[in-house]
Coordinates of C-alpha atoms and ligand atoms in Angstrom, one line a residue:
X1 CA 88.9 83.9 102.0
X2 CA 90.6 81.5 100.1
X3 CA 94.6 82.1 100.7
X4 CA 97.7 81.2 100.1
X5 CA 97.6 82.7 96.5
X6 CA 99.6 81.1 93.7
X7 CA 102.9 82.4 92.9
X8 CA 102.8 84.3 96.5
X9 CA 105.5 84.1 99.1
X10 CA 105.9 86.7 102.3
X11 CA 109.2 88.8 101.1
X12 CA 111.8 88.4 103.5
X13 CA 115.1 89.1 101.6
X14 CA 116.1 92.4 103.1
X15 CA 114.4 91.3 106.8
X16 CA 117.6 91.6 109.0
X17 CA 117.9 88.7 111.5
X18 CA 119.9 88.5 113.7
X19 CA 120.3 92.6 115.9
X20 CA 123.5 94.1 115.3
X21 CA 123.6 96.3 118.6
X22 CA 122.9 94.9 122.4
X23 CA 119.4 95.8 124.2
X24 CA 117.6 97.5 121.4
X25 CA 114.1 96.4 120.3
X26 CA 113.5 95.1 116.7
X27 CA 111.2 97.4 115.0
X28 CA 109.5 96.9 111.6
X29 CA 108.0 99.6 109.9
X30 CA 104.8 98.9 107.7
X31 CA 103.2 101.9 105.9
X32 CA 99.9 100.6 103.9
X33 CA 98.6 103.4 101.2
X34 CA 97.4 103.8 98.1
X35 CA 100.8 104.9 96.4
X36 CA 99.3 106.0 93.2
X37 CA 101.9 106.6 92.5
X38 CA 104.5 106.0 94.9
X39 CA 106.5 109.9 95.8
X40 CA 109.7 110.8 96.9
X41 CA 108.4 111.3 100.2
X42 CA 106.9 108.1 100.3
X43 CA 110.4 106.8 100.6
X44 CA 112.3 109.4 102.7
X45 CA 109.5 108.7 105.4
X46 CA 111.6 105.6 106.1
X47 CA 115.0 106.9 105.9
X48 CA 113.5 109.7 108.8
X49 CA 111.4 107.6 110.8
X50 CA 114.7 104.8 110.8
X51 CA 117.1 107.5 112.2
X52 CA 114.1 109.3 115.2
X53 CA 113.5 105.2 115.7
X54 CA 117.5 104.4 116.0
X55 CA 117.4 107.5 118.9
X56 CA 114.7 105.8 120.9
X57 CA 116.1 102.2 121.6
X58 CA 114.8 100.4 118.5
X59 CA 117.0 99.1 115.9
X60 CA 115.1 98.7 112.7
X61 CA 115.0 95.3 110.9
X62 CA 112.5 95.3 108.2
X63 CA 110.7 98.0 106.5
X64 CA 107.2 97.6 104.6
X65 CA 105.1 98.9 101.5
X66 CA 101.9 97.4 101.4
X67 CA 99.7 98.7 98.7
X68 CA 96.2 98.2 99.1
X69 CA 93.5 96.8 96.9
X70 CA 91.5 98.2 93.8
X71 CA 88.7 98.0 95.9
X72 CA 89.7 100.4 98.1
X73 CA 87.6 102.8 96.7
X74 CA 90.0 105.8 95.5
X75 CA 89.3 106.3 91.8
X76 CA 93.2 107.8 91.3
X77 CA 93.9 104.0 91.6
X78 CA 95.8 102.5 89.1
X79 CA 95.5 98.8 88.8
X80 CA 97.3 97.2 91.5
X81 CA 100.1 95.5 89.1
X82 CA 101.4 99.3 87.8
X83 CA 101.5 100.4 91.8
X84 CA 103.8 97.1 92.9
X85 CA 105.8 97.9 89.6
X86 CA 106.3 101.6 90.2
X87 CA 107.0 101.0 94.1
X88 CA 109.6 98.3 93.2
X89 CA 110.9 101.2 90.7
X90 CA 111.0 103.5 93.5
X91 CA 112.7 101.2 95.9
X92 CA 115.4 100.4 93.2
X93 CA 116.0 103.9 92.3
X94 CA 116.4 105.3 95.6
X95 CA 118.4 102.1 96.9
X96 CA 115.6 101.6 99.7
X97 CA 115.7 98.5 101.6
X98 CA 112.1 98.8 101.6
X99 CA 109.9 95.6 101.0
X100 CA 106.8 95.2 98.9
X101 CA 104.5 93.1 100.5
X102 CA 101.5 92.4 97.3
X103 CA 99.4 90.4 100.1
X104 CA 96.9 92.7 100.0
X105 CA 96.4 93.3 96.6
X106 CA 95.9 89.6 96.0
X107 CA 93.6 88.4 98.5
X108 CA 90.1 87.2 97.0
X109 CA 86.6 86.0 98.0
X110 CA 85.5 82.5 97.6
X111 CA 84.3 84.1 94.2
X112 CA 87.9 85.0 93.4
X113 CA 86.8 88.6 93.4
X114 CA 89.4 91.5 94.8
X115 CA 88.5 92.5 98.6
X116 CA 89.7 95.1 100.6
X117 CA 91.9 94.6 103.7
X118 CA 91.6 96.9 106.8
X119 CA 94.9 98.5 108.3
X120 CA 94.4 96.2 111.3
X121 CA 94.9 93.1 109.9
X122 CA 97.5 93.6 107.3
X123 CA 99.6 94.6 110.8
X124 CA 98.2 91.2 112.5
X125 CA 99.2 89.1 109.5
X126 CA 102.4 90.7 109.3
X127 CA 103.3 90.5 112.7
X128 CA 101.9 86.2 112.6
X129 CA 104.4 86.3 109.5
X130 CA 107.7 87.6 110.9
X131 CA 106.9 86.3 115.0
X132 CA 104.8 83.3 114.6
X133 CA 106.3 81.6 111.1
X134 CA 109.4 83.0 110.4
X135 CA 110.6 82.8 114.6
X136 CA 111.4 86.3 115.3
X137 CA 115.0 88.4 114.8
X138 CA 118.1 87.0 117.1
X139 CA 119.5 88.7 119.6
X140 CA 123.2 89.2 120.4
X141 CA 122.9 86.8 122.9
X142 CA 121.8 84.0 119.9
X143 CA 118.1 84.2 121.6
X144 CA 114.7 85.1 119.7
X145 CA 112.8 87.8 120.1
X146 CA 109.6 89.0 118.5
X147 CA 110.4 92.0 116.4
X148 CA 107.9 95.0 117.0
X149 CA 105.9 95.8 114.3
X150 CA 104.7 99.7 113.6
X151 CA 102.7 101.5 111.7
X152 CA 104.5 104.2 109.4
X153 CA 102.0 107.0 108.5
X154 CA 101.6 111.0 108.0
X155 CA 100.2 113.4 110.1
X156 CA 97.1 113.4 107.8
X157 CA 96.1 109.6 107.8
X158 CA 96.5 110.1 111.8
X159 CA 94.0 112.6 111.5
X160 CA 91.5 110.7 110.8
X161 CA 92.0 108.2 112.8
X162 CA 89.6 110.0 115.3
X163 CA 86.9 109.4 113.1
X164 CA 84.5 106.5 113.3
X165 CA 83.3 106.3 110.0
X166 CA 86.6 105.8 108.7
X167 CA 88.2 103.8 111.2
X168 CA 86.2 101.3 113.5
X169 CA 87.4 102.3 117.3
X170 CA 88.4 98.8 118.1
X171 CA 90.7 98.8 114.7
X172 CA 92.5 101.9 116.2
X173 CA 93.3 99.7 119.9
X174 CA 95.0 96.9 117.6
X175 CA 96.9 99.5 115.1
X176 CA 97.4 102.2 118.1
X177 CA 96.7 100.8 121.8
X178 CA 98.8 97.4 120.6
X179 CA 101.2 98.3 117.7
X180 CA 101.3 102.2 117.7
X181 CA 102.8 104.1 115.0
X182 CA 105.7 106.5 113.5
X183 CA 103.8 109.4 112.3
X184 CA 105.5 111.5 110.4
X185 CA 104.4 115.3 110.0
X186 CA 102.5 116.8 106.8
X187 CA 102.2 120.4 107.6
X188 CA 101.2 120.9 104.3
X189 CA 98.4 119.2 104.8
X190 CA 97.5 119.5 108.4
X191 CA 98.7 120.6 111.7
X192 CA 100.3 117.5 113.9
X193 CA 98.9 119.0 116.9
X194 CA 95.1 118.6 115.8
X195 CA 96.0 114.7 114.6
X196 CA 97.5 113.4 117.6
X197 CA 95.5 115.4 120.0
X198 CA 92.3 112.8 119.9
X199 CA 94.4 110.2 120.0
X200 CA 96.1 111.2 123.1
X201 CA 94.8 108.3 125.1
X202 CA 97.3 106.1 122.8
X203 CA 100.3 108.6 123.4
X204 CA 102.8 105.9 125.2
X205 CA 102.2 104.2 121.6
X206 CA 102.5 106.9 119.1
X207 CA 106.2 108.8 117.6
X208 CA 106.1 111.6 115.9
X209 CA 109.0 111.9 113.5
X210 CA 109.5 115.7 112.4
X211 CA 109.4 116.6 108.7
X212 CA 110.5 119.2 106.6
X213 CA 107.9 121.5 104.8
X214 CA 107.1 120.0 101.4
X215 CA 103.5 119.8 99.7
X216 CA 104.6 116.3 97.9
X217 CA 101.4 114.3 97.6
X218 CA 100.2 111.5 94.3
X219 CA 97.6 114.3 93.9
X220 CA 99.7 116.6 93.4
X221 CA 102.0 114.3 91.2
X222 CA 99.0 112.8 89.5
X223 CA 97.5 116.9 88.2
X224 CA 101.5 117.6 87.2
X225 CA 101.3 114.2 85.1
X226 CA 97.4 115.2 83.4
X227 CA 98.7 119.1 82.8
X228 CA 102.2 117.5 81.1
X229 CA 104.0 118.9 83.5
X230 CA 107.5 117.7 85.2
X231 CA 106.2 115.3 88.3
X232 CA 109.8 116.8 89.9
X233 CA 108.6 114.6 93.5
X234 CA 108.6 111.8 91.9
X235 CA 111.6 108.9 91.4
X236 CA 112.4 109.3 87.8
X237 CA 112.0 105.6 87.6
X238 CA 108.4 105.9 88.5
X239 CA 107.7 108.8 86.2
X240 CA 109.4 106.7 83.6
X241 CA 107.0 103.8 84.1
X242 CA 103.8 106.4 84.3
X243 CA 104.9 107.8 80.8
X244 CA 105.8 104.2 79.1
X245 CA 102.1 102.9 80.6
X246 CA 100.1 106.4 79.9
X247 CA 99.1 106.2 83.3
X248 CA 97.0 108.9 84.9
X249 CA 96.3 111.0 81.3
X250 CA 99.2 111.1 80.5
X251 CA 101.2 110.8 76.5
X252 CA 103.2 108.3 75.4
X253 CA 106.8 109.9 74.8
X254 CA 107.2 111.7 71.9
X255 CA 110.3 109.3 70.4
X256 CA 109.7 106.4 72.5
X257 CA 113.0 104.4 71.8
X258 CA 113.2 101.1 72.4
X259 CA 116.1 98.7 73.1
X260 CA 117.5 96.1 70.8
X261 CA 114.8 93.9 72.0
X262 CA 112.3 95.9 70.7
X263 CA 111.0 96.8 74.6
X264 CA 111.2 100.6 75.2
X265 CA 114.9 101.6 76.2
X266 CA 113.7 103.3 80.2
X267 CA 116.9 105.4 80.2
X268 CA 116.0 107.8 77.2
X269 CA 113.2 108.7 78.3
X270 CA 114.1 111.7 80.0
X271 CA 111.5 113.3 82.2
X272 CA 113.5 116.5 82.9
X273 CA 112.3 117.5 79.6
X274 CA 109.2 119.5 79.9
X275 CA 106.3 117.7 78.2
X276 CA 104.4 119.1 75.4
X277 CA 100.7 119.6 77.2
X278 CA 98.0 117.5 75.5
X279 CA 94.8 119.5 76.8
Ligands
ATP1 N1 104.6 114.3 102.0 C1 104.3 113.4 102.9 N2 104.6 113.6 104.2 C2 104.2 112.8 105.2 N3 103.5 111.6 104.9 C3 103.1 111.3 103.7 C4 103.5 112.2 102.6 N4 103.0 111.7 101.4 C5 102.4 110.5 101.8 N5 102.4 110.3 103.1 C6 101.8 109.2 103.9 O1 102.1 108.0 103.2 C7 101.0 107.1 103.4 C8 100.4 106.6 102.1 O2 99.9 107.7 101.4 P1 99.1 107.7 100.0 O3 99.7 106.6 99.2 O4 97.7 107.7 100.3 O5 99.7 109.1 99.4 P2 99.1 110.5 99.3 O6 100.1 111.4 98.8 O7 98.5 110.9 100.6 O8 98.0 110.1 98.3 P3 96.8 111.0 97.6 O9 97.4 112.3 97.3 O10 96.5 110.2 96.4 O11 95.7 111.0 98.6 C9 99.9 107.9 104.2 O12 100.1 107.5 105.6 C10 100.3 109.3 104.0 O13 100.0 110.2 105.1
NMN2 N1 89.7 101.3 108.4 C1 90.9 101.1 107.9 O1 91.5 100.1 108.0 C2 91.4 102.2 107.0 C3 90.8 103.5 106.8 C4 91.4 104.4 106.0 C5 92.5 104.2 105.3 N2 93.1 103.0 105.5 C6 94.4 102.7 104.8 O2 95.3 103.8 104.8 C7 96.0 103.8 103.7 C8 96.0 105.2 103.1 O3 94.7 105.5 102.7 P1 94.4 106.9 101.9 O4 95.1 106.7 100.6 O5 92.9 107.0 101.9 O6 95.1 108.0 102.7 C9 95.5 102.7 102.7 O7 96.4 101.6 102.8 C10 94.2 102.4 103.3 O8 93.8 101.0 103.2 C11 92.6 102.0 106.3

């Protein structure tokens, strides 16, 4: 691979430091998906798994989005420059402290063509990133320590986790036997029982954050968007952006306004107002 990539720089701005309260482990939270586009939920899955984590001796110091390529072979993706913008929109609008790490997004064969990353090593890079270059997080006592880094998924990525074909077993040792993981229920999509079951020899390793029911997905968001409906579980920064860019099928908005700039004016474009359909 040919790496460092112009114009790229491992975010650290809202990495905390230096622990604020004695004998608790620094955690970083890394949640790798698609976010096409980015939900509601996407963002309260760090708000819940901070305060379960903040009950069970860690104190969390850095939290991670890390979209992953085009060539991950989803066709709902967007092009990877529209998902960073519309998960920096969502971090912005719901005063997240969240991180976008574009790492992924950017790497590239010696041909300069897009690959894909496994889950496994966008953790070890992190990890080499925040341990190895940057030194660590400081304890009270002014010593380093290496903060430890977690996967943040839902109950539904877990489940397939059990599956071969999806995941390569010796993948699932490095993300669950040596990181582990915050998974976060999705009982709208599956039952957390039947996701962690297979995985039970990586129990000591694996949290699972409770949820509240909701049936918030980018599926769902993304069929609200084609039928002109209201995405409702979506930032209205994001659904903004989707509108402005005619993202997943959908219009441009009706009066588009634009600023005195001539670049379209974001805050009247209201997306509480239903949307004339277009099929
Ligand atoms: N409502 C939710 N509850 C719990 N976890 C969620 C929820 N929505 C997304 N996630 C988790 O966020 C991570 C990234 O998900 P992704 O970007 O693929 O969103 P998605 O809604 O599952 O997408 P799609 O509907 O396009 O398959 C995954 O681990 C997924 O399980
Ligand atoms: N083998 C792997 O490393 C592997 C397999 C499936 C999904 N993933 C990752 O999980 C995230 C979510 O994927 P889905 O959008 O398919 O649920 C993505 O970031 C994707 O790269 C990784």
């Amino acid at each position: 691979m040919s790496e460092p990539y112009h114009g790229y720089s491992f975010p650290h701005n809202r990495l905390k430091r230096r622990l604020t309260h004695p004998n608790k482990t620094p955690l970083v939270l890394v949640s790798c998906g698609s976010f096409s586009p980015p939900t509601s939920l996407h963002m309260s899955m760090f708000s819940v798994a901070e305060s379960y984590a903040e009950r069970t001796g860690f104190e969390l110091v850095g939290s991670y989005m890390s979209p992953c390529s085009d060539t991950y072979g989803k066709s709902s993706l967007v092009p990877a420059h529209h998902r960073i913008n519309m998960c920096r929109s969502a971090i912005e609008q719901t005063n997240s402290n969240a991180m976008i790490d574009d790492w992924e997004t950017l790497r590239r064969d010696e041909a300069g063509r897009p690959v894909y990353t496994r889950t496994a090593d966008v953790l070890k890079r992190l990890d080499e990133q925040l341990n190895d270059v940057l030194g660590g997080i400081q304890t009270l006592d002014g010593t380093f320590v290496r903060a430890r880094v977690m996967l943040l998924i839902g109950a539904d990525l877990a489940l397939t986790m059990s599956d071969p074909k999806v995941w390569a077993p010796a993948d699932i040792d490095v993300l669950l036997g040596y990181y582990g993981a915050f998974i976060v229920e999705r009982p709208a999509l599956c039952a957390t029982q039947d996701a962690i079951q297979p995985l039970k020899k990586y129990h000591g390793n694996i949290m699972v954050v409770p949820s509240f029911q909701n049936d918030v997905s980018s599926t769902k968001a993304r069929a609200q968007i084609r039928n002109g409906e209201v995405a409702q579980d979506l930032p209205r920064s994001v659904y903004d952006y989707i509108k402005l860019h005619h993202l997943y099928g959908s219009q441009p908005p009706k009066d588009r306004h634009v600023d005195k700039n001539g670049k379209p004016d974001l805050e009247m474009v209201s997306p509480r107002l239903p949307v004339a359909s277009h099929r």
